[in-house]
Amino acid sequence: MPTIPVSDVDLYTDEARTDPYAIYAELRDLGPVVHLSRHDLYALPRYDEVRAALSDWRTFSSARGVFVDPAMNAQLEGITLCSDPPEHTAMRSVLGRPLRADRMREITPRIEAEAERVVTELVERGRFEVVTELAEHLPMTVVSDLVGLPDHGRAKMLEWAEAIWDVQGPADERAAAAGPAVAEFLAFAEHDAVPGALRPDGWAAHLYQAADRGEISHGQCPAMMLDYVTPSLDTTILAIANAVWQFASHPQQWDLLRADRSLIPHAINESLRRDTPVPQFSRVLTEDHEIGGFSLAAGSRVALLYGSANRDERHYPDPDRFDITRRPSDHLAFGRGEHVCVGIHLARLEMGTLLERLADQVARFDTVTSRPLINNGLRGLAHLEVTVERAGDGSRGSAA
Ligand code: HEM
């Protein structure tokens, strides 16, 4: 059996968190599996192997955590993301109930009204900060309300989520700085996010109602709160800001979308493919396993590099190009298989509605300034200031 290629690259420097794509290309060239010696991880950088792993939960288990740091994997045990069937099936069915495609119809009018309001207001101003003023709007007004935490918790959701994402890499300085906020959230989930304090018709309260019916245990509810709080806001915020940034950088693609709105779903996929907000999760092998001709031992932690797989030239020709006519519906930005993102319909609804309203009102975006987010579990922009040229009248923002 050949020896597995080894790399000492560090995926957690500021530079790699900002722009990992050269490292990803290097790893893809090294082989279908590469041992990352710094973090004792076996990385899968190519599309085919990541997709195969996602389709085989019996071999690639989530039950020993999907993060990098062993201590964090132990601490966050019991969340849906970090479980295997049959526990996973029961938790996911409860967790996913308010997020099913048919349930999106109930919240669509509210999402549409908020999208119309925020886009009109910002476009009238002509210049705005995309992350906080546009991308955060729907997650913070609608989604955090639907989760239904007590007010204090709702106000802290973003701060807690960012910290929880930051502890998903190795136990570095970024993770240490996030520690107190993570501890604060875990205490809140245990003691404050409880029946009586939760909004009775919110998603969080539904967890306890499902426990009352015996579908899950009451003890599982605090940990499952994390399944709602961590992924429901930042992921979509980054995805929305990334989409605007890509259209600002590729105005001809924006023209295409405005001319043909049926391209919106494909634009969402292409934007997520090219700039994947959740660049990796991991799995642990339940038995010895061969990947691309290399043998890995049971117990190995395997990192699924979604961000690299989505730029694999073996699967997507000219992968760095942003092209909304590419229709990459098989991208891995939402994962795949048993753990495929349960918020996929909500994320698409939020992104699609905003793009529709922006397409009505904006002829062109121009980037004024941008700054990357540096986080151990997420990738995207922390800040993106744009000016817009209004559709129809050719008027531009104040800085133009
Ligand atoms: C564009 C936005 C989003 C992206 C890129 C994203 C990405 C992902 C990915 C990659 C996974 C797979 C995890 C794995 O492989 O282990 C996942 C799972 C998950 N996502 Fe999302 N997500 C997004 C939006 C959301 C939203 C809006 C919610 C909730 C309201 C959500 C809730 C979840 C949950 C609970 C899981 C775990 C599912 C399971 O373990 O069965 N996500 N997401």
Short mmCIF file of C-alpha atoms and ligand atoms in Angstrom, two decimals:
data_model
loop_
_atom_site.label_atom_id
_atom_site.label_comp_id
_atom_site.label_asym_id
_atom_site.label_seq_id
_atom_site.Cartn_x
_atom_site.Cartn_y
_atom_site.Cartn_z
CA MET A 1 0.00 0.00 0.00
CA PRO A 2 1.45 3.43 -0.87
CA THR A 3 2.21 5.92 1.92
CA ILE A 4 -0.29 8.68 2.46
CA PRO A 5 1.07 12.09 1.35
CA VAL A 6 1.87 14.41 4.26
CA SER A 7 1.59 18.18 4.47
CA ASP A 8 2.54 20.52 7.30
CA VAL A 9 0.32 23.38 6.03
CA ASP A 10 -1.63 25.18 8.71
CA LEU A 11 -5.25 25.80 7.73
CA TYR A 12 -5.71 28.05 10.80
CA THR A 13 -3.37 31.00 10.19
CA ASP A 14 -5.05 34.37 9.53
CA GLU A 15 -3.96 34.11 5.88
CA ALA A 16 -5.38 30.61 5.45
CA ARG A 17 -8.68 31.57 7.09
CA THR A 18 -8.89 34.52 4.69
CA ASP A 19 -7.78 32.83 1.47
CA PRO A 20 -7.34 29.05 1.71
CA TYR A 21 -7.61 28.39 -2.01
CA ALA A 22 -3.88 28.10 -2.85
CA ILE A 23 -3.47 25.65 0.03
CA TYR A 24 -6.51 23.68 -1.10
CA ALA A 25 -5.08 23.42 -4.65
CA GLU A 26 -1.77 22.21 -3.20
CA LEU A 27 -3.57 19.55 -1.14
CA ARG A 28 -5.67 18.41 -4.12
CA ASP A 29 -2.46 17.99 -6.12
CA LEU A 30 -0.86 15.94 -3.36
CA GLY A 31 -3.52 13.24 -3.45
CA PRO A 32 -7.07 12.10 -2.65
CA VAL A 33 -6.15 12.01 1.05
CA VAL A 34 -3.39 14.01 2.77
CA HIS A 35 -2.18 13.73 6.34
CA LEU A 36 -2.15 17.21 7.92
CA SER A 37 0.68 16.66 10.36
CA ARG A 38 0.10 19.80 12.45
CA HIS A 39 -3.36 18.75 13.54
CA ASP A 40 -3.15 14.99 13.02
CA LEU A 41 -6.02 15.03 10.57
CA TYR A 42 -6.49 13.18 7.29
CA ALA A 43 -7.86 15.74 4.85
CA LEU A 44 -9.99 14.87 1.82
CA PRO A 45 -9.42 17.81 -0.54
CA ARG A 46 -11.06 16.43 -3.71
CA TYR A 47 -14.74 16.32 -4.65
CA ASP A 48 -15.28 12.58 -5.26
CA GLU A 49 -13.84 11.43 -1.93
CA VAL A 50 -15.73 14.07 0.10
CA ARG A 51 -18.98 13.14 -1.58
CA ALA A 52 -18.37 9.41 -1.06
CA ALA A 53 -17.60 9.99 2.64
CA LEU A 54 -20.81 12.00 3.11
CA SER A 55 -22.81 9.11 1.65
CA ASP A 56 -21.36 6.54 4.07
CA TRP A 57 -22.15 7.48 7.68
CA ARG A 58 -21.51 3.95 8.92
CA THR A 59 -17.82 4.26 8.05
CA PHE A 60 -17.50 8.04 8.44
CA SER A 61 -19.09 8.62 11.82
CA SER A 62 -20.18 11.98 13.26
CA ALA A 63 -20.81 10.57 16.74
CA ARG A 64 -17.31 11.40 18.00
CA GLY A 65 -17.70 15.01 16.92
CA VAL A 66 -17.11 16.80 13.62
CA PHE A 67 -14.61 19.42 14.82
CA VAL A 68 -10.81 19.38 15.19
CA ASP A 69 -10.02 19.78 18.90
CA PRO A 70 -10.65 16.51 20.82
CA ALA A 71 -11.73 18.43 23.96
CA MET A 72 -14.35 20.35 22.00
CA ASN A 73 -15.58 17.18 20.32
CA ALA A 74 -16.08 15.70 23.79
CA GLN A 75 -17.76 18.85 25.15
CA LEU A 76 -20.27 19.21 22.32
CA GLU A 77 -21.36 15.58 22.30
CA GLY A 78 -25.10 15.10 22.05
CA ILE A 79 -25.90 17.70 19.41
CA THR A 80 -27.62 16.54 16.24
CA LEU A 81 -24.64 17.49 14.11
CA CYS A 82 -22.44 15.17 16.18
CA SER A 83 -24.53 11.99 16.20
CA ASP A 84 -25.22 8.91 14.06
CA PRO A 85 -28.46 7.04 13.38
CA PRO A 86 -30.61 5.93 15.10
CA GLU A 87 -30.17 8.83 17.65
CA HIS A 88 -29.53 11.22 14.78
CA THR A 89 -32.68 10.21 12.92
CA ALA A 90 -34.91 10.94 15.93
CA MET A 91 -33.24 14.28 16.77
CA ARG A 92 -33.16 15.46 13.18
CA SER A 93 -36.80 14.68 12.62
CA VAL A 94 -37.73 16.92 15.59
CA LEU A 95 -35.18 19.64 14.80
CA GLY A 96 -36.07 19.77 11.13
CA ARG A 97 -39.84 19.94 11.54
CA PRO A 98 -40.17 23.75 11.41
CA LEU A 99 -37.55 23.88 8.64
CA ARG A 100 -39.25 21.55 6.17
CA ALA A 101 -39.87 22.88 2.65
CA ASP A 102 -43.65 22.91 3.16
CA ARG A 103 -43.29 24.96 6.37
CA MET A 104 -41.44 27.70 4.49
CA ARG A 105 -44.72 28.78 2.90
CA GLU A 106 -45.88 30.06 6.32
CA ILE A 107 -42.92 32.39 6.73
CA THR A 108 -42.46 33.45 3.11
CA PRO A 109 -44.76 36.53 3.30
CA ARG A 110 -42.83 37.81 6.30
CA ILE A 111 -39.45 37.20 4.65
CA GLU A 112 -40.66 38.91 1.47
CA ALA A 113 -41.98 41.96 3.31
CA GLU A 114 -38.76 42.38 5.32
CA ALA A 115 -36.61 41.90 2.23
CA GLU A 116 -38.59 44.51 0.31
CA ARG A 117 -38.34 46.96 3.22
CA VAL A 118 -34.62 46.62 3.84
CA VAL A 119 -33.60 46.61 0.17
CA THR A 120 -35.72 49.69 -0.62
CA GLU A 121 -34.30 51.61 2.32
CA LEU A 122 -30.68 50.73 1.56
CA VAL A 123 -30.91 51.29 -2.18
CA GLU A 124 -32.44 54.70 -1.55
CA ARG A 125 -29.39 55.57 0.56
CA GLY A 126 -27.13 54.47 -2.28
CA ARG A 127 -24.27 53.37 -0.05
CA PHE A 128 -24.39 50.78 2.73
CA GLU A 129 -22.52 48.12 4.66
CA VAL A 130 -23.70 44.77 3.31
CA VAL A 131 -22.92 42.46 6.26
CA THR A 132 -24.63 44.32 9.10
CA GLU A 133 -27.23 46.34 7.20
CA LEU A 134 -28.36 43.89 4.50
CA ALA A 135 -27.17 40.32 5.19
CA GLU A 136 -27.91 40.31 8.92
CA HIS A 137 -31.38 41.73 8.49
CA LEU A 138 -33.47 38.60 7.75
CA PRO A 139 -31.56 36.27 10.11
CA MET A 140 -31.72 38.83 12.93
CA THR A 141 -35.31 40.00 12.51
CA VAL A 142 -37.08 36.86 11.30
CA VAL A 143 -34.93 33.79 12.07
CA SER A 144 -33.86 34.72 15.60
CA ASP A 145 -37.53 35.49 16.34
CA LEU A 146 -38.60 32.08 15.02
CA VAL A 147 -36.07 30.31 17.25
CA GLY A 148 -37.85 32.05 20.13
CA LEU A 149 -35.19 32.35 22.85
CA PRO A 150 -35.81 34.69 25.79
CA ASP A 151 -34.83 38.30 24.85
CA HIS A 152 -31.43 38.22 26.53
CA GLY A 153 -30.51 35.10 24.56
CA ARG A 154 -31.89 36.39 21.29
CA ALA A 155 -29.70 39.50 21.60
CA LYS A 156 -26.62 37.35 22.20
CA MET A 157 -27.24 34.69 19.52
CA LEU A 158 -24.81 36.13 16.99
CA GLU A 159 -22.03 36.62 19.52
CA TRP A 160 -22.48 33.10 20.90
CA ALA A 161 -22.69 31.52 17.45
CA GLU A 162 -19.48 33.19 16.27
CA ALA A 163 -17.73 31.89 19.40
CA ILE A 164 -19.07 28.37 18.91
CA TRP A 165 -17.77 28.39 15.32
CA ASP A 166 -14.41 29.64 16.59
CA VAL A 167 -13.91 26.59 18.83
CA GLN A 168 -14.41 24.23 15.88
CA GLY A 169 -10.74 24.34 14.83
CA PRO A 170 -7.68 23.44 16.92
CA ALA A 171 -7.24 24.63 20.52
CA ASP A 172 -5.48 27.85 19.46
CA GLU A 173 -5.66 31.46 20.68
CA ARG A 174 -8.83 32.13 18.70
CA ALA A 175 -10.52 29.18 20.37
CA ALA A 176 -9.28 30.24 23.82
CA ALA A 177 -10.68 33.76 23.31
CA ALA A 178 -14.05 32.25 22.36
CA GLY A 179 -14.17 29.95 25.39
CA PRO A 180 -16.02 32.26 27.83
CA ALA A 181 -18.82 33.02 25.34
CA VAL A 182 -19.25 29.31 24.61
CA ALA A 183 -19.46 28.56 28.34
CA GLU A 184 -21.99 31.39 28.74
CA PHE A 185 -24.14 29.90 25.98
CA LEU A 186 -23.99 26.36 27.39
CA ALA A 187 -25.10 27.66 30.80
CA PHE A 188 -27.87 29.67 29.17
CA ALA A 189 -29.08 26.61 27.20
CA GLU A 190 -29.15 24.53 30.39
CA HIS A 191 -30.71 27.00 32.83
CA ASP A 192 -32.41 29.87 30.96
CA ALA A 193 -33.65 28.46 27.65
CA VAL A 194 -36.27 26.35 29.37
CA PRO A 195 -40.04 25.92 29.02
CA GLY A 196 -41.80 28.95 30.45
CA ALA A 197 -38.97 31.29 29.39
CA LEU A 198 -39.04 30.23 25.72
CA ARG A 199 -41.58 31.68 23.30
CA PRO A 200 -44.22 28.93 23.32
CA ASP A 201 -44.60 28.77 19.52
CA GLY A 202 -40.85 29.04 18.77
CA TRP A 203 -38.58 26.31 17.42
CA ALA A 204 -36.70 26.01 20.73
CA ALA A 205 -39.93 25.45 22.69
CA HIS A 206 -40.94 22.79 20.16
CA LEU A 207 -37.93 20.74 21.24
CA TYR A 208 -39.30 20.49 24.78
CA GLN A 209 -42.82 19.80 23.47
CA ALA A 210 -41.39 16.91 21.40
CA ALA A 211 -39.64 15.66 24.56
CA ASP A 212 -43.00 15.78 26.42
CA ARG A 213 -44.41 13.51 23.69
CA GLY A 214 -41.45 11.13 24.12
CA GLU A 215 -39.92 11.76 20.67
CA ILE A 216 -36.59 12.77 22.23
CA SER A 217 -35.48 12.94 25.87
CA HIS A 218 -35.67 16.15 27.94
CA GLY A 219 -31.95 15.79 28.61
CA GLN A 220 -31.22 16.17 24.88
CA CYS A 221 -32.95 19.55 24.58
CA PRO A 222 -30.21 21.92 25.90
CA ALA A 223 -27.59 20.43 23.56
CA MET A 224 -30.01 20.56 20.64
CA MET A 225 -30.52 24.26 21.30
CA LEU A 226 -27.01 24.59 19.93
CA ASP A 227 -28.16 23.05 16.62
CA TYR A 228 -30.45 26.05 16.16
CA VAL A 229 -28.28 28.80 17.59
CA THR A 230 -24.96 28.01 15.87
CA PRO A 231 -25.88 27.50 12.23
CA SER A 232 -29.03 29.56 11.72
CA LEU A 233 -27.53 33.05 11.46
CA ASP A 234 -23.85 33.45 10.46
CA THR A 235 -23.92 30.85 7.69
CA THR A 236 -26.65 32.67 5.83
CA ILE A 237 -25.22 36.11 6.62
CA LEU A 238 -21.89 35.09 5.08
CA ALA A 239 -23.63 33.50 2.11
CA ILE A 240 -25.65 36.65 1.38
CA ALA A 241 -22.65 38.96 1.72
CA ASN A 242 -20.53 36.63 -0.44
CA ALA A 243 -23.18 36.65 -3.16
CA VAL A 244 -23.30 40.47 -3.23
CA TRP A 245 -19.50 40.66 -3.26
CA GLN A 246 -19.29 38.23 -6.20
CA PHE A 247 -21.86 40.21 -8.16
CA ALA A 248 -20.01 43.45 -7.37
CA SER A 249 -16.86 41.85 -8.75
CA HIS A 250 -18.65 40.37 -11.80
CA PRO A 251 -21.16 42.97 -13.03
CA GLN A 252 -21.84 41.04 -16.25
CA GLN A 253 -23.10 38.13 -14.13
CA TRP A 254 -25.46 40.53 -12.33
CA ASP A 255 -26.75 41.68 -15.73
CA LEU A 256 -27.43 38.04 -16.65
CA LEU A 257 -29.36 37.45 -13.43
CA ARG A 258 -31.40 40.62 -13.85
CA ALA A 259 -32.29 39.63 -17.39
CA ASP A 260 -33.34 36.11 -16.39
CA ARG A 261 -34.64 35.61 -12.84
CA SER A 262 -34.82 31.84 -13.34
CA LEU A 263 -31.03 31.96 -12.84
CA ILE A 264 -31.43 32.93 -9.15
CA PRO A 265 -31.37 29.35 -7.75
CA HIS A 266 -28.30 28.62 -9.87
CA ALA A 267 -26.66 31.86 -8.75
CA ILE A 268 -27.18 30.82 -5.12
CA ASN A 269 -25.54 27.45 -5.80
CA GLU A 270 -22.67 28.97 -7.74
CA SER A 271 -22.01 31.57 -5.08
CA LEU A 272 -22.00 28.90 -2.33
CA ARG A 273 -19.80 26.64 -4.44
CA ARG A 274 -17.21 29.28 -5.17
CA ASP A 275 -17.10 30.75 -1.67
CA THR A 276 -18.23 28.11 0.77
CA PRO A 277 -19.21 29.61 4.16
CA VAL A 278 -18.58 26.38 6.14
CA PRO A 279 -15.29 25.17 4.66
CA GLN A 280 -15.01 21.90 6.57
CA PHE A 281 -16.35 19.42 9.10
CA SER A 282 -14.76 16.10 10.04
CA ARG A 283 -15.69 12.47 10.69
CA VAL A 284 -14.05 9.53 12.51
CA LEU A 285 -13.51 6.19 10.76
CA THR A 286 -15.38 3.35 12.44
CA GLU A 287 -13.22 0.71 10.69
CA ASP A 288 -10.03 0.45 8.61
CA HIS A 289 -10.85 2.00 5.26
CA GLU A 290 -9.25 2.55 1.88
CA ILE A 291 -9.50 5.98 0.26
CA GLY A 292 -8.18 6.42 -3.29
CA GLY A 293 -5.77 3.50 -2.87
CA PHE A 294 -4.50 4.63 0.56
CA SER A 295 -5.25 2.72 3.72
CA LEU A 296 -6.49 4.55 6.84
CA ALA A 297 -6.88 3.00 10.28
CA ALA A 298 -10.11 2.85 12.28
CA GLY A 299 -10.27 5.83 14.66
CA SER A 300 -8.59 8.26 12.21
CA ARG A 301 -10.16 11.72 12.10
CA VAL A 302 -10.90 12.69 8.52
CA ALA A 303 -11.51 16.33 7.52
CA LEU A 304 -13.99 16.80 4.70
CA LEU A 305 -12.79 19.97 2.96
CA TYR A 306 -16.07 21.20 1.43
CA GLY A 307 -14.43 24.48 0.39
CA SER A 308 -11.74 22.61 -1.55
CA ALA A 309 -14.06 19.95 -3.02
CA ASN A 310 -16.21 22.76 -4.42
CA ARG A 311 -13.15 24.11 -6.27
CA ASP A 312 -11.91 20.73 -7.50
CA GLU A 313 -10.89 21.10 -11.14
CA ARG A 314 -11.52 17.35 -11.58
CA HIS A 315 -15.22 18.05 -11.04
CA TYR A 316 -15.82 21.71 -11.97
CA PRO A 317 -13.97 22.96 -15.06
CA ASP A 318 -12.23 26.31 -14.42
CA PRO A 319 -13.43 26.16 -10.80
CA ASP A 320 -12.28 29.63 -9.70
CA ARG A 321 -14.53 31.31 -12.28
CA PHE A 322 -17.86 32.70 -10.99
CA ASP A 323 -20.42 31.68 -13.59
CA ILE A 324 -24.11 31.58 -12.68
CA THR A 325 -24.94 29.63 -15.84
CA ARG A 326 -22.83 26.73 -14.56
CA ARG A 327 -25.74 25.23 -12.52
CA PRO A 328 -23.65 23.35 -9.94
CA SER A 329 -26.57 21.86 -8.01
CA ASP A 330 -24.30 19.05 -6.76
CA HIS A 331 -22.00 21.38 -4.75
CA LEU A 332 -21.16 20.35 -1.20
CA ALA A 333 -21.59 23.67 0.64
CA PHE A 334 -24.64 22.27 2.46
CA GLY A 335 -22.97 18.87 2.97
CA ARG A 336 -24.84 15.81 1.69
CA GLY A 337 -26.32 12.56 2.94
CA GLU A 338 -27.52 11.97 6.50
CA HIS A 339 -26.35 15.36 7.84
CA VAL A 340 -27.17 17.53 4.83
CA CYS A 341 -28.04 21.01 6.08
CA VAL A 342 -31.46 20.94 7.67
CA GLY A 343 -31.81 24.70 7.15
CA ILE A 344 -31.27 24.46 3.40
CA HIS A 345 -34.80 25.59 2.45
CA LEU A 346 -34.67 28.54 4.81
CA ALA A 347 -31.22 29.59 3.61
CA ARG A 348 -32.36 29.39 -0.02
CA LEU A 349 -35.55 31.29 0.77
CA GLU A 350 -33.67 34.13 2.46
CA MET A 351 -31.02 34.36 -0.26
CA GLY A 352 -33.46 34.01 -3.14
CA THR A 353 -35.85 36.65 -1.80
CA LEU A 354 -33.08 39.17 -1.24
CA LEU A 355 -31.60 38.56 -4.69
CA GLU A 356 -35.06 39.05 -6.25
CA ARG A 357 -35.56 42.38 -4.51
CA LEU A 358 -32.01 43.52 -5.27
CA ALA A 359 -32.47 42.55 -8.92
CA ASP A 360 -35.59 44.76 -9.02
CA GLN A 361 -33.81 47.77 -7.63
CA VAL A 362 -30.05 47.58 -8.28
CA ALA A 363 -28.39 47.90 -11.68
CA ARG A 364 -24.85 47.61 -10.34
CA PHE A 365 -22.87 47.20 -7.13
CA ASP A 366 -19.43 48.72 -6.57
CA THR A 367 -17.26 47.66 -3.66
CA VAL A 368 -15.91 50.53 -1.56
CA THR A 369 -14.17 48.54 1.18
CA SER A 370 -14.16 44.97 2.43
CA ARG A 371 -12.60 43.05 5.31
CA PRO A 372 -12.49 39.28 5.78
CA LEU A 373 -13.94 37.44 8.75
CA ILE A 374 -11.29 35.46 10.58
CA ASN A 375 -12.98 32.54 12.31
CA ASN A 376 -11.94 28.89 12.84
CA GLY A 377 -15.17 27.41 11.50
CA LEU A 378 -16.49 29.91 8.99
CA ARG A 379 -15.23 31.79 5.96
CA GLY A 380 -16.47 35.00 4.37
CA LEU A 381 -16.58 38.73 4.92
CA ALA A 382 -16.84 40.65 8.19
CA HIS A 383 -17.39 43.93 6.36
CA LEU A 384 -18.40 44.92 2.81
CA GLU A 385 -19.26 48.49 1.97
CA VAL A 386 -20.84 49.07 -1.45
CA THR A 387 -22.40 51.81 -3.49
CA VAL A 388 -25.27 50.91 -5.78
CA GLU A 389 -26.51 52.24 -9.08
CA ARG A 390 -30.29 52.24 -8.95
CA ALA A 391 -32.18 50.27 -11.58
CA GLY A 392 -34.10 52.41 -14.06
CA ASP A 393 -32.87 55.89 -13.29
CA GLY A 394 -29.09 55.35 -13.35
CA SER A 395 -28.66 57.26 -10.06
CA ARG A 396 -25.75 56.22 -7.86
CA GLY A 397 -24.74 56.23 -4.24
CA SER A 398 -23.15 59.24 -2.61
CA ALA A 399 -19.59 57.90 -2.87
CA ALA A 400 -19.87 57.12 -6.56
C1 HEM B 1 -26.08 29.27 3.45
C2 HEM B 1 -26.33 28.90 4.67
C3 HEM B 1 -25.90 27.58 5.27
C4 HEM B 1 -24.80 26.80 5.00
C5 HEM B 1 -23.69 27.07 4.01
C6 HEM B 1 -24.90 25.63 5.86
C7 HEM B 1 -23.99 24.57 5.86
C8 HEM B 1 -24.20 23.36 6.49
C9 HEM B 1 -23.39 22.18 6.31
C10 HEM B 1 -22.14 22.09 5.43
C11 HEM B 1 -23.92 21.18 7.06
C12 HEM B 1 -23.46 19.73 7.08
C13 HEM B 1 -22.84 19.28 8.36
C14 HEM B 1 -22.03 18.01 8.22
O1 HEM B 1 -21.59 17.64 7.13
O2 HEM B 1 -21.75 17.39 9.26
C15 HEM B 1 -25.06 21.75 7.75
C16 HEM B 1 -25.85 21.08 8.67
C17 HEM B 1 -26.78 21.71 9.46
N1 HEM B 1 -27.31 22.96 9.26
FE1 HEM B 1 -26.76 24.30 7.87
N2 HEM B 1 -26.03 25.74 6.64
C18 HEM B 1 -26.68 26.90 6.30
C19 HEM B 1 -27.86 27.37 6.85
C20 HEM B 1 -28.51 26.81 7.92
C21 HEM B 1 -29.67 27.36 8.58
C22 HEM B 1 -30.38 28.64 8.17
C23 HEM B 1 -29.96 26.50 9.61
C24 HEM B 1 -31.06 26.54 10.64
C25 HEM B 1 -32.03 27.32 10.71
C26 HEM B 1 -29.02 25.40 9.56
C27 HEM B 1 -29.01 24.32 10.42
C28 HEM B 1 -28.22 23.21 10.26
C29 HEM B 1 -28.27 22.06 11.16
C30 HEM B 1 -29.12 21.92 12.40
C31 HEM B 1 -27.37 21.11 10.64
C32 HEM B 1 -27.07 19.73 11.20
C33 HEM B 1 -27.91 18.71 10.46
C34 HEM B 1 -27.62 17.29 10.86
O3 HEM B 1 -26.63 17.04 11.55
O4 HEM B 1 -28.41 16.42 10.49
N3 HEM B 1 -28.16 25.63 8.52
N4 HEM B 1 -25.22 23.07 7.37
#
